[in-house]
């Protein structure tokens, strides 16, 4: 039971990182000529979100390895990255704004979820 508790979060965060890479594999590996791959706002946002997922995995591995001191030091980096993700997401929202009526339901939900992400992270 102790092994499950020790490795649950590293395994879960690795799976999230792997799913993120798989979900954006067209931008990263297969269809790299997309116009969004040369747009600075998408590049910055993608790098920040990627850093967030890598840090999540790193942090969970540090705690699992009982290196809480480094985990806490990297927490400040996590705060900076979270702020960057929030600001870059707002930048994308503003750049893509075509009016509330033009948004599909999932896009509207995304707009509502950003404040909760920012508050709870």
Coordinates of C-alpha atoms in Angstrom, one line a residue:
X1 CA 0.0 0.0 0.0
X2 CA 2.9 2.4 0.8
X3 CA 4.3 1.9 -2.7
X4 CA 1.0 2.9 -4.3
X5 CA 0.8 6.0 -2.2
X6 CA 4.4 6.9 -3.0
X7 CA 4.1 6.5 -6.7
X8 CA 0.5 7.5 -7.4
X9 CA 1.1 11.2 -8.1
X10 CA 4.3 10.7 -10.1
X11 CA 2.5 8.1 -12.3
X12 CA -0.6 10.3 -12.6
X13 CA 1.3 13.4 -13.5
X14 CA 3.4 11.5 -16.0
X15 CA 0.2 10.3 -17.7
X16 CA -1.0 13.9 -17.8
X17 CA 2.3 15.0 -19.3
X18 CA 2.1 12.1 -21.9
X19 CA -1.5 13.0 -22.8
X20 CA -0.5 16.6 -23.2
X21 CA 2.3 15.7 -25.6
X22 CA 0.0 13.3 -27.5
X23 CA -2.8 15.9 -27.7
X24 CA -0.5 18.5 -29.2
X25 CA 1.6 16.1 -31.2
X26 CA 0.4 17.6 -34.5
X27 CA 1.9 20.9 -33.5
X28 CA 5.1 19.3 -32.0
X29 CA 5.9 16.5 -34.5
X30 CA 3.6 15.8 -37.5
X31 CA 2.1 19.0 -38.8
X32 CA 4.7 21.6 -37.8
X33 CA 4.0 23.9 -40.7
X34 CA 0.7 25.1 -39.1
X35 CA 0.3 28.9 -39.0
X36 CA -0.2 28.7 -35.2
X37 CA 3.3 27.3 -34.8
X38 CA 4.8 30.6 -36.0
X39 CA 2.5 32.9 -34.0
X40 CA 4.2 34.3 -30.9
X41 CA 1.1 34.2 -28.7
X42 CA 0.6 30.5 -29.4
X43 CA 4.3 29.7 -28.9
X44 CA 4.5 31.5 -25.6
X45 CA 1.3 30.0 -24.4
X46 CA 2.4 26.5 -25.5
X47 CA 5.8 26.8 -23.8
X48 CA 4.2 28.0 -20.5
X49 CA 1.6 25.2 -20.5
X50 CA 4.3 22.7 -21.4
X51 CA 6.5 24.0 -18.5
X52 CA 3.5 23.7 -16.2
X53 CA 3.0 20.1 -17.0
X54 CA 6.7 19.3 -16.7
X55 CA 6.8 21.1 -13.4
X56 CA 3.8 19.1 -12.2
X57 CA 5.6 15.9 -13.0
X58 CA 8.9 17.1 -11.4
X59 CA 7.2 18.3 -8.3
X60 CA 5.4 15.0 -7.7
X61 CA 8.6 13.1 -8.3
X62 CA 10.5 15.3 -5.8
X63 CA 7.9 14.7 -3.1
X64 CA 7.9 11.0 -3.9
X65 CA 11.7 11.0 -3.4
X66 CA 11.4 12.9 -0.1
X67 CA 13.1 15.9 -1.5
X68 CA 10.6 18.4 -0.1
X69 CA 13.2 21.2 0.2
X70 CA 13.7 21.4 -3.6
X71 CA 10.0 20.9 -4.1
X72 CA 9.3 24.0 -2.0
X73 CA 12.0 26.0 -3.8
X74 CA 10.4 25.1 -7.2
X75 CA 7.0 26.2 -5.8
X76 CA 8.0 29.8 -6.6
X77 CA 8.7 28.8 -10.2
X78 CA 5.3 27.2 -10.3
X79 CA 3.6 30.4 -9.2
X80 CA 5.4 32.3 -11.9
X81 CA 4.5 29.7 -14.5
X82 CA 0.8 29.7 -13.4
X83 CA 0.6 33.5 -13.7
X84 CA 2.2 33.2 -17.1
X85 CA -0.3 30.5 -18.2
X86 CA -3.2 32.7 -17.0
X87 CA -1.9 35.9 -18.7
X88 CA -1.1 34.1 -22.0
X89 CA -4.6 32.5 -21.9
X90 CA -6.2 35.9 -21.5
X91 CA -4.0 37.1 -24.4
X92 CA -5.4 34.3 -26.6
X93 CA -8.9 35.0 -25.5
X94 CA -8.6 38.7 -26.4
X95 CA -6.9 38.0 -29.7
X96 CA -9.6 35.5 -30.7
X97 CA -12.6 37.5 -29.5
X98 CA -15.4 37.6 -32.0
X99 CA -18.2 38.3 -29.6
X100 CA -20.0 36.1 -27.1
X101 CA -22.7 35.0 -29.5
X102 CA -20.1 33.6 -31.9
X103 CA -18.7 31.2 -29.3
X104 CA -19.6 27.5 -29.0
X105 CA -20.7 26.2 -25.6
X106 CA -17.3 24.6 -24.9
X107 CA -15.5 27.9 -25.7
X108 CA -17.9 29.8 -23.3
X109 CA -17.2 27.2 -20.6
X110 CA -13.5 27.6 -21.2
X111 CA -13.9 31.4 -20.6
X112 CA -15.7 30.7 -17.3
X113 CA -13.1 28.2 -16.1
X114 CA -10.1 30.4 -16.4
X115 CA -10.8 32.4 -13.2
X116 CA -11.3 29.2 -11.2
X117 CA -8.0 27.8 -12.6
X118 CA -6.2 31.0 -11.6
X119 CA -7.7 31.0 -8.1
X120 CA -7.2 27.4 -7.2
X121 CA -3.7 27.0 -8.6

